[in-house]
mmCIF file of C-alpha atoms and ligand atoms in Angstrom:
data_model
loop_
_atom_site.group_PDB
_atom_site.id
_atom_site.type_symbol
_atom_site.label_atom_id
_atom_site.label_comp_id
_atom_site.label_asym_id
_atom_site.label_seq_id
_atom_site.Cartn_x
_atom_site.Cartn_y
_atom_site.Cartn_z
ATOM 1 C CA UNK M 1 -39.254 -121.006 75.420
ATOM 2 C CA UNK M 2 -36.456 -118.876 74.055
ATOM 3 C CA UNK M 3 -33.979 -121.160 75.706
ATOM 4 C CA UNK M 4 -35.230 -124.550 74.488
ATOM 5 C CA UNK M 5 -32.605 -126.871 72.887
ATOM 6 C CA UNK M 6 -33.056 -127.145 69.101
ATOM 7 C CA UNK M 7 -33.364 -131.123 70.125
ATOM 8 C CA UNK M 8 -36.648 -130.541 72.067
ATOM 9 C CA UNK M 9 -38.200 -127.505 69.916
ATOM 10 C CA UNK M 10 -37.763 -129.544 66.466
ATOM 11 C CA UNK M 11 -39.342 -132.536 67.764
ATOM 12 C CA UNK M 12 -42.438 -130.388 69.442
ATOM 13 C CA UNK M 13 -42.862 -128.773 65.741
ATOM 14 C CA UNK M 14 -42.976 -132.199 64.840
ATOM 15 C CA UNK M 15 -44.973 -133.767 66.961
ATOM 16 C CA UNK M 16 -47.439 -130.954 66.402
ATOM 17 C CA UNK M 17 -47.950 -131.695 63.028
ATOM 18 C CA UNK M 18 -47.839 -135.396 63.642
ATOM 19 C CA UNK M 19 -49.720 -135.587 66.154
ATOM 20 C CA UNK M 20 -52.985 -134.148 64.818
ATOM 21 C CA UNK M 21 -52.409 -136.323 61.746
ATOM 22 C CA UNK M 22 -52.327 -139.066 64.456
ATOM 23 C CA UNK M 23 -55.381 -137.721 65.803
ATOM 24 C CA UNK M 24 -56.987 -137.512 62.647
ATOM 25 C CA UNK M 25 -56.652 -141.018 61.505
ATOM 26 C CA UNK M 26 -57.652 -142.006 65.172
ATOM 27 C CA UNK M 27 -60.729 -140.750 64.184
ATOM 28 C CA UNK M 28 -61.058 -143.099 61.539
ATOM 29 C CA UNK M 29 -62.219 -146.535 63.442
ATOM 30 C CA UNK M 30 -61.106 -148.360 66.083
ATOM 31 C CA UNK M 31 -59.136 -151.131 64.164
ATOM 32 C CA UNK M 32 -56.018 -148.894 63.835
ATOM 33 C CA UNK M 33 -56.217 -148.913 68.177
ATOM 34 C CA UNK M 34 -53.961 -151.652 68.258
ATOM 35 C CA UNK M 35 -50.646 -150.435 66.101
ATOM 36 C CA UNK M 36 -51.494 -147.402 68.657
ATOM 37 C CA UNK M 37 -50.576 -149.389 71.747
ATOM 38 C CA UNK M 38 -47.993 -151.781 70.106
ATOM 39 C CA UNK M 39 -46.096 -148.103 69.045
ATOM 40 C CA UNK M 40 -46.311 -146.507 72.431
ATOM 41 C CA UNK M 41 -45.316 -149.856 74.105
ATOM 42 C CA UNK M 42 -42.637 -150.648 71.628
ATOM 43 C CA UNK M 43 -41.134 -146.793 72.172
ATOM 44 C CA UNK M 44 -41.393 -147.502 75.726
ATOM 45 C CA UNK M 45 -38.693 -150.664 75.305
ATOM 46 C CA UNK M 46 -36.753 -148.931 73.383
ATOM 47 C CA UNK M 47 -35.771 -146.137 75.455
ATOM 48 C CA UNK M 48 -35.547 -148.525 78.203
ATOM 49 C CA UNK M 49 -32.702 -150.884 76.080
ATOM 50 C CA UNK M 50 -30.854 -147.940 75.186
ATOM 51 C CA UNK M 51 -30.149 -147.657 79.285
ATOM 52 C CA UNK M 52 -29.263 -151.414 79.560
ATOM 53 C CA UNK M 53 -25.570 -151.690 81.427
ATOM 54 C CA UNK M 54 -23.284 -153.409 79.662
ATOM 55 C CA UNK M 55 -23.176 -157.117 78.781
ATOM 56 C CA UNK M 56 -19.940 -159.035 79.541
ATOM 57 C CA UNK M 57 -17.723 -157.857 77.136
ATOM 58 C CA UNK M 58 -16.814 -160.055 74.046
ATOM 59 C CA UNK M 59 -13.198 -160.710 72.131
ATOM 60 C CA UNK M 60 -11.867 -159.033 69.926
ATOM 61 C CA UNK M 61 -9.241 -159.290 67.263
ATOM 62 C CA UNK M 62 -7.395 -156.829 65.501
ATOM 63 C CA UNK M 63 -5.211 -156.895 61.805
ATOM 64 C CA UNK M 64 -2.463 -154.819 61.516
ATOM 65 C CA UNK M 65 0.156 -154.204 58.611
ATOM 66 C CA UNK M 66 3.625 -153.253 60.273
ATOM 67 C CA UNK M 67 5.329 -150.960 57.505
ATOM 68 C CA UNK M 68 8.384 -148.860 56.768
ATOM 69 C CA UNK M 69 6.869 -145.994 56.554
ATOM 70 C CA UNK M 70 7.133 -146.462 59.600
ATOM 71 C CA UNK M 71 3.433 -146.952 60.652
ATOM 72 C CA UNK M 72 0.603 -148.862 61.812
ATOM 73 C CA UNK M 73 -2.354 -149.405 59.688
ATOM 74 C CA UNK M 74 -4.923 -149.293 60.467
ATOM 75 C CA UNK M 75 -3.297 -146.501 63.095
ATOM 76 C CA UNK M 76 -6.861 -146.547 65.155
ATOM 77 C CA UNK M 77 -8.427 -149.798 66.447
ATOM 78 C CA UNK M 78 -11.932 -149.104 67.785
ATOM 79 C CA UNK M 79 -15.155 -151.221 69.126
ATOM 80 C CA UNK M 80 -13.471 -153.083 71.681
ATOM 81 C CA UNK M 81 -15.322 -153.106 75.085
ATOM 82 C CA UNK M 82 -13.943 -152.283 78.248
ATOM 83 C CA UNK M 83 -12.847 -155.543 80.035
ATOM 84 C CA UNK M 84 -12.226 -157.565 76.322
ATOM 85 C CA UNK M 85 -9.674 -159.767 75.803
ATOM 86 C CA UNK M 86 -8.186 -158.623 72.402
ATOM 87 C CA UNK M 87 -5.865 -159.994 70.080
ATOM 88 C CA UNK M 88 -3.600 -157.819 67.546
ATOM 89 C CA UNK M 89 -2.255 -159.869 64.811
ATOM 90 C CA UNK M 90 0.446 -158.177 63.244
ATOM 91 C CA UNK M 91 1.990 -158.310 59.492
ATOM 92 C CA UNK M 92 5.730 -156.789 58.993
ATOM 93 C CA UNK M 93 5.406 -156.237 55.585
ATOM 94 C CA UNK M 94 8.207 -153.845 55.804
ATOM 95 C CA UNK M 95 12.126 -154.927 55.772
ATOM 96 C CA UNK M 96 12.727 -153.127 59.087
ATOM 97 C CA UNK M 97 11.808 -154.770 62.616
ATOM 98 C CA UNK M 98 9.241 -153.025 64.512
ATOM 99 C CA UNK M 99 7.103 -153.739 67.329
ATOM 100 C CA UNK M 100 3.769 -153.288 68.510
ATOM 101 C CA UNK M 101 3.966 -151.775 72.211
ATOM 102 C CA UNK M 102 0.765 -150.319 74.316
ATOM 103 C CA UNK M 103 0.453 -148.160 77.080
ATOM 104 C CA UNK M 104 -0.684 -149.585 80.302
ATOM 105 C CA UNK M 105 -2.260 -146.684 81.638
ATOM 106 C CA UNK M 106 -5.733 -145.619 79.649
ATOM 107 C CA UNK M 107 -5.529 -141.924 78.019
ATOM 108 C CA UNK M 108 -1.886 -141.274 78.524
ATOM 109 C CA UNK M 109 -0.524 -139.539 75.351
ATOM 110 C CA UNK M 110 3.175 -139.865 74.560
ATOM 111 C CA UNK M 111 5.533 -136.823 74.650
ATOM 112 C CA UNK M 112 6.527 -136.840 70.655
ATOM 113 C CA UNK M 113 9.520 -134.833 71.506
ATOM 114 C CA UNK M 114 10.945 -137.792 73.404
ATOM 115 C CA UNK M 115 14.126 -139.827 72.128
ATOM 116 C CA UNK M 116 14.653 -143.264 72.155
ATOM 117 C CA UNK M 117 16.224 -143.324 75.053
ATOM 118 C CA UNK M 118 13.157 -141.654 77.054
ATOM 119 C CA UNK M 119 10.643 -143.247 75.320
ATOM 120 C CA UNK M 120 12.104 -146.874 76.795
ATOM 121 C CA UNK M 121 12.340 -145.256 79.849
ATOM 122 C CA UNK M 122 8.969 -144.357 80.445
ATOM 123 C CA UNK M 123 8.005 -147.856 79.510
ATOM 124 C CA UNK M 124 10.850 -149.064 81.776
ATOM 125 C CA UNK M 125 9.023 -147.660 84.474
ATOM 126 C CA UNK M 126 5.672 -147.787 83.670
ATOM 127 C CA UNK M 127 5.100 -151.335 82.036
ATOM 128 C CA UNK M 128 3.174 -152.119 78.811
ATOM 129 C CA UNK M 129 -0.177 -154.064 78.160
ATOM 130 C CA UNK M 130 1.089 -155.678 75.490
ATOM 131 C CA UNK M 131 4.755 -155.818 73.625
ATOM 132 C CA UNK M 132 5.820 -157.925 70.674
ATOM 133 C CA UNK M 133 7.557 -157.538 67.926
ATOM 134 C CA UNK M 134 7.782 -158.601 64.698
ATOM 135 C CA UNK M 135 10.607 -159.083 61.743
ATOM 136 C CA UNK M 136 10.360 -158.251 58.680
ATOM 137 C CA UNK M 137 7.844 -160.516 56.298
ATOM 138 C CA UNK M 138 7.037 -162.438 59.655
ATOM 139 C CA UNK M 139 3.789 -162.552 61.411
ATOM 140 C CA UNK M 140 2.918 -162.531 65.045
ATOM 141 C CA UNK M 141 -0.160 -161.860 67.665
ATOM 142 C CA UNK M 142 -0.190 -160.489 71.155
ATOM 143 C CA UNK M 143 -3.634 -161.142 73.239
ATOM 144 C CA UNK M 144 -4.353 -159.130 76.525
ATOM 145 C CA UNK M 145 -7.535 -158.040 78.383
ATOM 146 C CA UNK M 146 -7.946 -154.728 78.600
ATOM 147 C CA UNK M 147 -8.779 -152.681 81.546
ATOM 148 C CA UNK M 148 -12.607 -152.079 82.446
ATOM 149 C CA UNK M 149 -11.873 -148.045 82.093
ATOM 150 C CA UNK M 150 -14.774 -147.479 80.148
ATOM 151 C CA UNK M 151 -13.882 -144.938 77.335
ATOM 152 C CA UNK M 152 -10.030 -145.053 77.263
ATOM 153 C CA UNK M 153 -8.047 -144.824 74.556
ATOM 154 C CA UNK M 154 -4.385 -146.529 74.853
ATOM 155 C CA UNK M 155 -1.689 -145.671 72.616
ATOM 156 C CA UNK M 156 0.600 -147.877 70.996
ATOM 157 C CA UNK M 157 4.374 -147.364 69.244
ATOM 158 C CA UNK M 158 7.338 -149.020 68.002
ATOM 159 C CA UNK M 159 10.325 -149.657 70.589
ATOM 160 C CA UNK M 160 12.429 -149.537 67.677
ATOM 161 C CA UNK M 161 14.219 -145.988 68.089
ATOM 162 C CA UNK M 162 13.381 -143.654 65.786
ATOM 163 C CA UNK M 163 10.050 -145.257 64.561
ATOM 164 C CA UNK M 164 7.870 -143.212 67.586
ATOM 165 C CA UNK M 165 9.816 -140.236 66.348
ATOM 166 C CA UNK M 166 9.131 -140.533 62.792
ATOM 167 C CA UNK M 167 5.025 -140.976 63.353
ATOM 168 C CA UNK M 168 4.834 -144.794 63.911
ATOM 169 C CA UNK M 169 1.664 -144.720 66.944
ATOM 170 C CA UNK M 170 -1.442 -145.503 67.354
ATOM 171 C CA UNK M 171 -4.785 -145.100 69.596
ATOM 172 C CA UNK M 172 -6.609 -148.471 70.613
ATOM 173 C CA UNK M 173 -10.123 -146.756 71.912
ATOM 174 C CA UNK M 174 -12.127 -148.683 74.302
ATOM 175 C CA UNK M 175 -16.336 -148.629 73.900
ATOM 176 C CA UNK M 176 -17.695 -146.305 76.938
ATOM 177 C CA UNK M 177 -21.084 -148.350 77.264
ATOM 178 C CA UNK M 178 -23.215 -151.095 75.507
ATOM 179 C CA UNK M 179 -21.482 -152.298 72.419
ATOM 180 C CA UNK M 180 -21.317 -149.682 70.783
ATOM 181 C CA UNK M 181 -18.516 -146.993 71.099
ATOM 182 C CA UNK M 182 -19.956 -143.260 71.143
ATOM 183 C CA UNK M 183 -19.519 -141.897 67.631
ATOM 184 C CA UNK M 184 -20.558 -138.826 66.240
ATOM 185 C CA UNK M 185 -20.873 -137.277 63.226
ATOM 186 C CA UNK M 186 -21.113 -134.090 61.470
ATOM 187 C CA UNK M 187 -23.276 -133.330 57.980
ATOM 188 C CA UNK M 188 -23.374 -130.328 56.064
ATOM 189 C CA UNK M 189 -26.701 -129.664 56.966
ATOM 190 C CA UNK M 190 -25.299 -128.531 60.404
ATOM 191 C CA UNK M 191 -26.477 -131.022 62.541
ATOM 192 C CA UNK M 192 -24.623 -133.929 64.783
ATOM 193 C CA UNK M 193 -25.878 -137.318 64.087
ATOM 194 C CA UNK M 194 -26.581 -138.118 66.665
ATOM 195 C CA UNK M 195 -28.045 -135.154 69.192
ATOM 196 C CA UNK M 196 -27.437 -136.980 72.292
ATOM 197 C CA UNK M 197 -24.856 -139.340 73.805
ATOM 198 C CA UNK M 198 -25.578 -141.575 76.799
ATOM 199 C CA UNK M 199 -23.460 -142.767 78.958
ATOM 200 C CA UNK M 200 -24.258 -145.125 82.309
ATOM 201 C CA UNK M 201 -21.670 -144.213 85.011
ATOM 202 C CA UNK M 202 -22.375 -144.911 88.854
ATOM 203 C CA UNK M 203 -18.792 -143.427 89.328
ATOM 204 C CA UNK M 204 -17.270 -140.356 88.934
ATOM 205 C CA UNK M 205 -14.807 -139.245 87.177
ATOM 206 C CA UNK M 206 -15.283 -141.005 84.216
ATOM 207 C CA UNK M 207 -13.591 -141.066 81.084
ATOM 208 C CA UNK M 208 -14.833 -140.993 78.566
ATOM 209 C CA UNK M 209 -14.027 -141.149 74.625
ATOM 210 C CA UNK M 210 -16.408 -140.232 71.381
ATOM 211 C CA UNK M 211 -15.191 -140.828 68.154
ATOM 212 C CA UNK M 212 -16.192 -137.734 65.775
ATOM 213 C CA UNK M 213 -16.234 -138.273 62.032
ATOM 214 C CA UNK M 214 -16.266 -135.220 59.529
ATOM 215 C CA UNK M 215 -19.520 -136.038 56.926
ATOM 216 C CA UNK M 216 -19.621 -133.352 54.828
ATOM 217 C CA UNK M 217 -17.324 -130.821 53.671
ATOM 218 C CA UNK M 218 -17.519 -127.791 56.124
ATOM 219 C CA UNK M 219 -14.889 -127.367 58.805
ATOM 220 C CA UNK M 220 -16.828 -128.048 62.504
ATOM 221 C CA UNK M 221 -15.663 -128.105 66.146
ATOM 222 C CA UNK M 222 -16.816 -130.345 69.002
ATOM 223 C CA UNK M 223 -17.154 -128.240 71.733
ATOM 224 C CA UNK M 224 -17.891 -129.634 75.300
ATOM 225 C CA UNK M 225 -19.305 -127.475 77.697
ATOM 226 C CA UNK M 226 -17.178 -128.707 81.395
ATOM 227 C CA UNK M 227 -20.162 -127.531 83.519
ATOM 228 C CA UNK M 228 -23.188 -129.906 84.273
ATOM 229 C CA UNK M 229 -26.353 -128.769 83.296
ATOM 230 C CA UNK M 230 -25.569 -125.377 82.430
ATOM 231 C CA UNK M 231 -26.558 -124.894 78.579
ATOM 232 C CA UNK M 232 -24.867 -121.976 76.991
ATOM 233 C CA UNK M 233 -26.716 -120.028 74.291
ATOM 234 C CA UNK M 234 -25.754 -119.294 70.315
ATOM 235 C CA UNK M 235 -25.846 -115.685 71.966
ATOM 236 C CA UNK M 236 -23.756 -116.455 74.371
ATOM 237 C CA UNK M 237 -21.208 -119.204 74.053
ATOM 238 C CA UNK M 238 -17.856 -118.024 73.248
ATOM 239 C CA UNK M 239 -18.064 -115.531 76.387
ATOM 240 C CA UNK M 240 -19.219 -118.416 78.328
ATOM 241 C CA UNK M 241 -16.211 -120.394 77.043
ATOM 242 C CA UNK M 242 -14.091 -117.682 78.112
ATOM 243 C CA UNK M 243 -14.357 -118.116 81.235
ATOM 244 C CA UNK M 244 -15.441 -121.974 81.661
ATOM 245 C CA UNK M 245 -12.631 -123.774 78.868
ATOM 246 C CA UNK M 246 -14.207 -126.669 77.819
ATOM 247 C CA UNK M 247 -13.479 -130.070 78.415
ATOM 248 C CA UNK M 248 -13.200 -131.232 74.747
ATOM 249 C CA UNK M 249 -12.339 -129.298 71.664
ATOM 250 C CA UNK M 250 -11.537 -131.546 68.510
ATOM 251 C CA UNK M 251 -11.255 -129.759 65.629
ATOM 252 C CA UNK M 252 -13.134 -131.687 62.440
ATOM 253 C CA UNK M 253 -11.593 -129.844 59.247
ATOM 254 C CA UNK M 254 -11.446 -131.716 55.979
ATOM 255 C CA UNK M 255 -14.261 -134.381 54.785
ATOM 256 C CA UNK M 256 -14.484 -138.323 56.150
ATOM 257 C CA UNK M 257 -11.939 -136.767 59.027
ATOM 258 C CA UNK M 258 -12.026 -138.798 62.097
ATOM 259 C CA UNK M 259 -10.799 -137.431 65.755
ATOM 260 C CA UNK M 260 -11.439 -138.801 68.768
ATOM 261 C CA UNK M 261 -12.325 -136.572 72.128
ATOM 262 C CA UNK M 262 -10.782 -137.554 75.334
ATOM 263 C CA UNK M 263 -12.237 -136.304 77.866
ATOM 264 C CA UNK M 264 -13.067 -136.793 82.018
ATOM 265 C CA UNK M 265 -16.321 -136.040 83.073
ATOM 266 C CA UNK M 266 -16.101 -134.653 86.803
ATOM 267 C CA UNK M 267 -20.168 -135.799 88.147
ATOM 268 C CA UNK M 268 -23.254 -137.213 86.447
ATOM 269 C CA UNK M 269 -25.844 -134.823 84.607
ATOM 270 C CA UNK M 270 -26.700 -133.458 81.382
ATOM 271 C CA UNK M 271 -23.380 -131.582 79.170
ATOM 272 C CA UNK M 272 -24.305 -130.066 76.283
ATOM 273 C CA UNK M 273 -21.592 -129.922 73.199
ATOM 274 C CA UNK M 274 -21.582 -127.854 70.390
ATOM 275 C CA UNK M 275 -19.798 -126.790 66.843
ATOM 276 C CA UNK M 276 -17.860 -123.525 67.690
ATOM 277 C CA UNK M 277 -17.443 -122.790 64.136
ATOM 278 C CA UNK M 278 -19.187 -119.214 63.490
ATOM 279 C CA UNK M 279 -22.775 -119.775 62.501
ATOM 280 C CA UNK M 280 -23.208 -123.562 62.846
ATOM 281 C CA UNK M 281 -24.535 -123.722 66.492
ATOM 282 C CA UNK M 282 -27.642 -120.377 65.778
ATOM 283 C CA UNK M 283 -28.134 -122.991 63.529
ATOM 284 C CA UNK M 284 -28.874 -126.061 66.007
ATOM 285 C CA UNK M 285 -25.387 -127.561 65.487
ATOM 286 C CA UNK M 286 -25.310 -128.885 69.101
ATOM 287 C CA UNK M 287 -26.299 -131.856 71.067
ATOM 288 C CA UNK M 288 -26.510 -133.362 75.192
ATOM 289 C CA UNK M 289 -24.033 -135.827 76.580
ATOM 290 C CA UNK M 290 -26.509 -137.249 79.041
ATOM 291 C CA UNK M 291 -23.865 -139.061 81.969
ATOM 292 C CA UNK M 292 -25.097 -141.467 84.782
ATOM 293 C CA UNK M 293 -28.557 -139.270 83.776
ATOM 294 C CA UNK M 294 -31.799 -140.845 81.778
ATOM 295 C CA UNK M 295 -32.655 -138.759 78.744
ATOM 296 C CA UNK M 296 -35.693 -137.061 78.488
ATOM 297 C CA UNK M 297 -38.342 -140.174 77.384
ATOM 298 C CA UNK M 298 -37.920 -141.312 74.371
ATOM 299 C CA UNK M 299 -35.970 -138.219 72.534
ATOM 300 C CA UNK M 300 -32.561 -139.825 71.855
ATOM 301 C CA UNK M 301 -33.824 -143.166 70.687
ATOM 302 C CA UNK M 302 -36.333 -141.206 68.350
ATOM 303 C CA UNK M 303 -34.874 -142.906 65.307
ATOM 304 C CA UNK M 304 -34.858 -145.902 66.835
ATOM 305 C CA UNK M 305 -38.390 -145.573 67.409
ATOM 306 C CA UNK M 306 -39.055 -144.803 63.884
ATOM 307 C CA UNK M 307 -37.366 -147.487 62.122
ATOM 308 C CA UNK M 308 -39.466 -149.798 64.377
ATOM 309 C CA UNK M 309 -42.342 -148.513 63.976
ATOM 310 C CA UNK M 310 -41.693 -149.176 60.486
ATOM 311 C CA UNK M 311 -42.906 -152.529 60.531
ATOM 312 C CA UNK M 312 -46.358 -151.609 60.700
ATOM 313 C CA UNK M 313 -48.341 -151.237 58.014
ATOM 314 C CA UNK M 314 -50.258 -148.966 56.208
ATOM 315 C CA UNK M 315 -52.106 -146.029 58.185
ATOM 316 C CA UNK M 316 -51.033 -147.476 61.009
ATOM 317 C CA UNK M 317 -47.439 -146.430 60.551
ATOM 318 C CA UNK M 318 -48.199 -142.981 59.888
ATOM 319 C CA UNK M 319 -50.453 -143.154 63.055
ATOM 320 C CA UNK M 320 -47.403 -145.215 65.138
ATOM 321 C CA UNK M 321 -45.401 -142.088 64.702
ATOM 322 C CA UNK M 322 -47.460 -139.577 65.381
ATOM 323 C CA UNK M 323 -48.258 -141.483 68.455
ATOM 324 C CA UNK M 324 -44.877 -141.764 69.728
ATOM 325 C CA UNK M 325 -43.834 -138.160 69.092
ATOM 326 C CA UNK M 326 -47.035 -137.096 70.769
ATOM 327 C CA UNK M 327 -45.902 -138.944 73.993
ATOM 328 C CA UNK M 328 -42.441 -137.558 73.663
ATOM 329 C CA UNK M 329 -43.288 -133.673 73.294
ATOM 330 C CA UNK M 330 -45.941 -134.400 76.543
ATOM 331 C CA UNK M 331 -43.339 -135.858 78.470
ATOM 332 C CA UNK M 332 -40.595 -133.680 77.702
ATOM 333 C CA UNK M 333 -43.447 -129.997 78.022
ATOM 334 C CA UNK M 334 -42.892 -131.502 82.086
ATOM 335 C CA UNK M 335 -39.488 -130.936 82.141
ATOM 336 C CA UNK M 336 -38.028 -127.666 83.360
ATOM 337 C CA UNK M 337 -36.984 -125.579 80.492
ATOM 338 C CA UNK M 338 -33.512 -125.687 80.332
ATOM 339 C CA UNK M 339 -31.616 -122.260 80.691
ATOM 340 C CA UNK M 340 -28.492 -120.904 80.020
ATOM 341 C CA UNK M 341 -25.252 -120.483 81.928
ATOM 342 C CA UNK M 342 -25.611 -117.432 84.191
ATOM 343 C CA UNK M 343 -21.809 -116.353 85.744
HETATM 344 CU CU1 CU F 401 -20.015 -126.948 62.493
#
């Protein structure tokens, strides 16, 4: 099983260990049967809720501070769902006008070395989803309803020439999925919390954008492999890169860093992503983006599973778990081991 992902290979060590403590305290008596079924069922749920489609979308409002800087801040508005109506209230607390002006088009990044003059052109042409502005120590509020692109990220700017070209932008990123947008984040102890991404897509290509968050103090990479399915190897990776370039590489440098990843993902299946930075992925720095794909039973909402399994009591928690990781590792020893990229 040399080519195992770290995912699947800590969880069998795991399960190994918990699951002949499970065993163990089966042996005990029968009244510890029921937290047995209630765990397995409850498991069972969960991995199902984490593949709900989305719910209709709800509002949502935004506060900004309009400054002479010049910027926005907050700069980055996240957790709004696809299809939302949002509202931006904005606060000039500045003594310069300025405006609050968004990109129609999801994941179109503004050419910085534009002038004024270009930069009103292109929204000349191209149109805005929302434009307002605001004098100075005056309020005011723009509401629009996004587009149902799930996982695009629209950037906003000042009209007001020069602002754009002095650093006054923003990103409004849109939730790809349930509720909750993808977010990632890195620890010290190597690892990405969490291992595995899901995203329900019936249509292809999809964009897609996960917020990555630096939670330690080492420099890290985010590293998405563009080919489906194909699972490149500590060994091998940065050959395999070579010739396949990914289709995300954010760079996560300093501590409590957040980037975002913008990506398009070409056709459903499993895309593994990992930290590029020397050492960290030997050391199971990596994780799956599972697209229009079900995860392997129960493995991504693992800590779900545990925190509800919680609520039992006494031997029986210990028990839950080692029930639940038991049915994980034999569901997952079914699946064909995963190999690496071979080109
Ligand atoms: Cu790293």
């Amino acid at each position: 099983m040399e080519n195992t992902r770290p995912l699947h290979r800590g969880l069998r060590r795991a399960a190994g260990t918990c699951g002949v403590l499970g065993l163990l305290l089966l042996a005990i008596g029968l009244p510890l049967a029921a937290p047995i079924a209630e765990a397995t069922q409850r498991g069972a749920a969960l991995s199902l809720e984490y593949a709900r489609p989305a719910a209709a979308p709800a509002s949502v409002g935004y506060w900004l501070n309009l400054t002479d800087a010049p910027a926005f801040v907050p700069a980055r508005l996240v957790g709004a769902e696809a299809g939302a109506l949002v509202t931006v209230h904005l606060n000039n607390t500045g003594s310069l006008n300025h405006s609050f002006t968004l990109v129609r088009s999801a994941n179109v990044v503004l050419n910085r070395s534009w002038d004024p003059e270009q930069l009103q052109h292109f929204f000349s042409t191209n149109g805005s989803l929302a434009n307002v502005s605001a004098v100075p120590g005056r309020s005011a509020s723009v509401s629009f309803t996004l587009p149902t692109t799930l996982g695009a990220s629209y950037e906003f700017t000042s009209l007001v020439p020069y602002q754009f070209q002095a650093g006054m932008l923003g990103f409004l990123n849109v939730s790809a999925g349930a509720g909750t947008p993808l977010t990632e984040q890195t620890t010290d102890q190597l690892k990405f919390l969490p291992d595995a991404l899901v995203v329900n897509a019936t249509s292809y290509p999809i964009t897609i954008d996960v917020q990555i968050t630096n939670g330690g103090s080492f420099a890290h990479t985010w590293t998405l492999v563009a080919q489906a399915n194909v699972f490149p190897t500590p060994q091998n990776y940065s050959n395999y890169f070579g010739k396949h370039a990914p289709l995300a590489n954010a760079a996560i440098n300093s501590p409590g860093q957040v980037v975002w990843a913008n990506f398009s993902i070409p056709a459903q299946g499993e895309y593994e992503y990992l930290c590029t930075t020397s050492g960290h992925f030997a050391a199971g720095m990596n994780g799956t983006l599972f697209v229009g794909v079900q995860p392997p039973a129960l493995s991504p909402p693992l800590s779900t599973a545990l925190v509800q399994v919680d609520v039992l009591a006494g031997a029986g928690l210990l028990l839950g778990v080692g029930v639940v990781l038991a049915t994980a590792t034999n569901f997952m020893g079914r699946f064909p081991p995963k190999t690496a990229g071979h080109h």
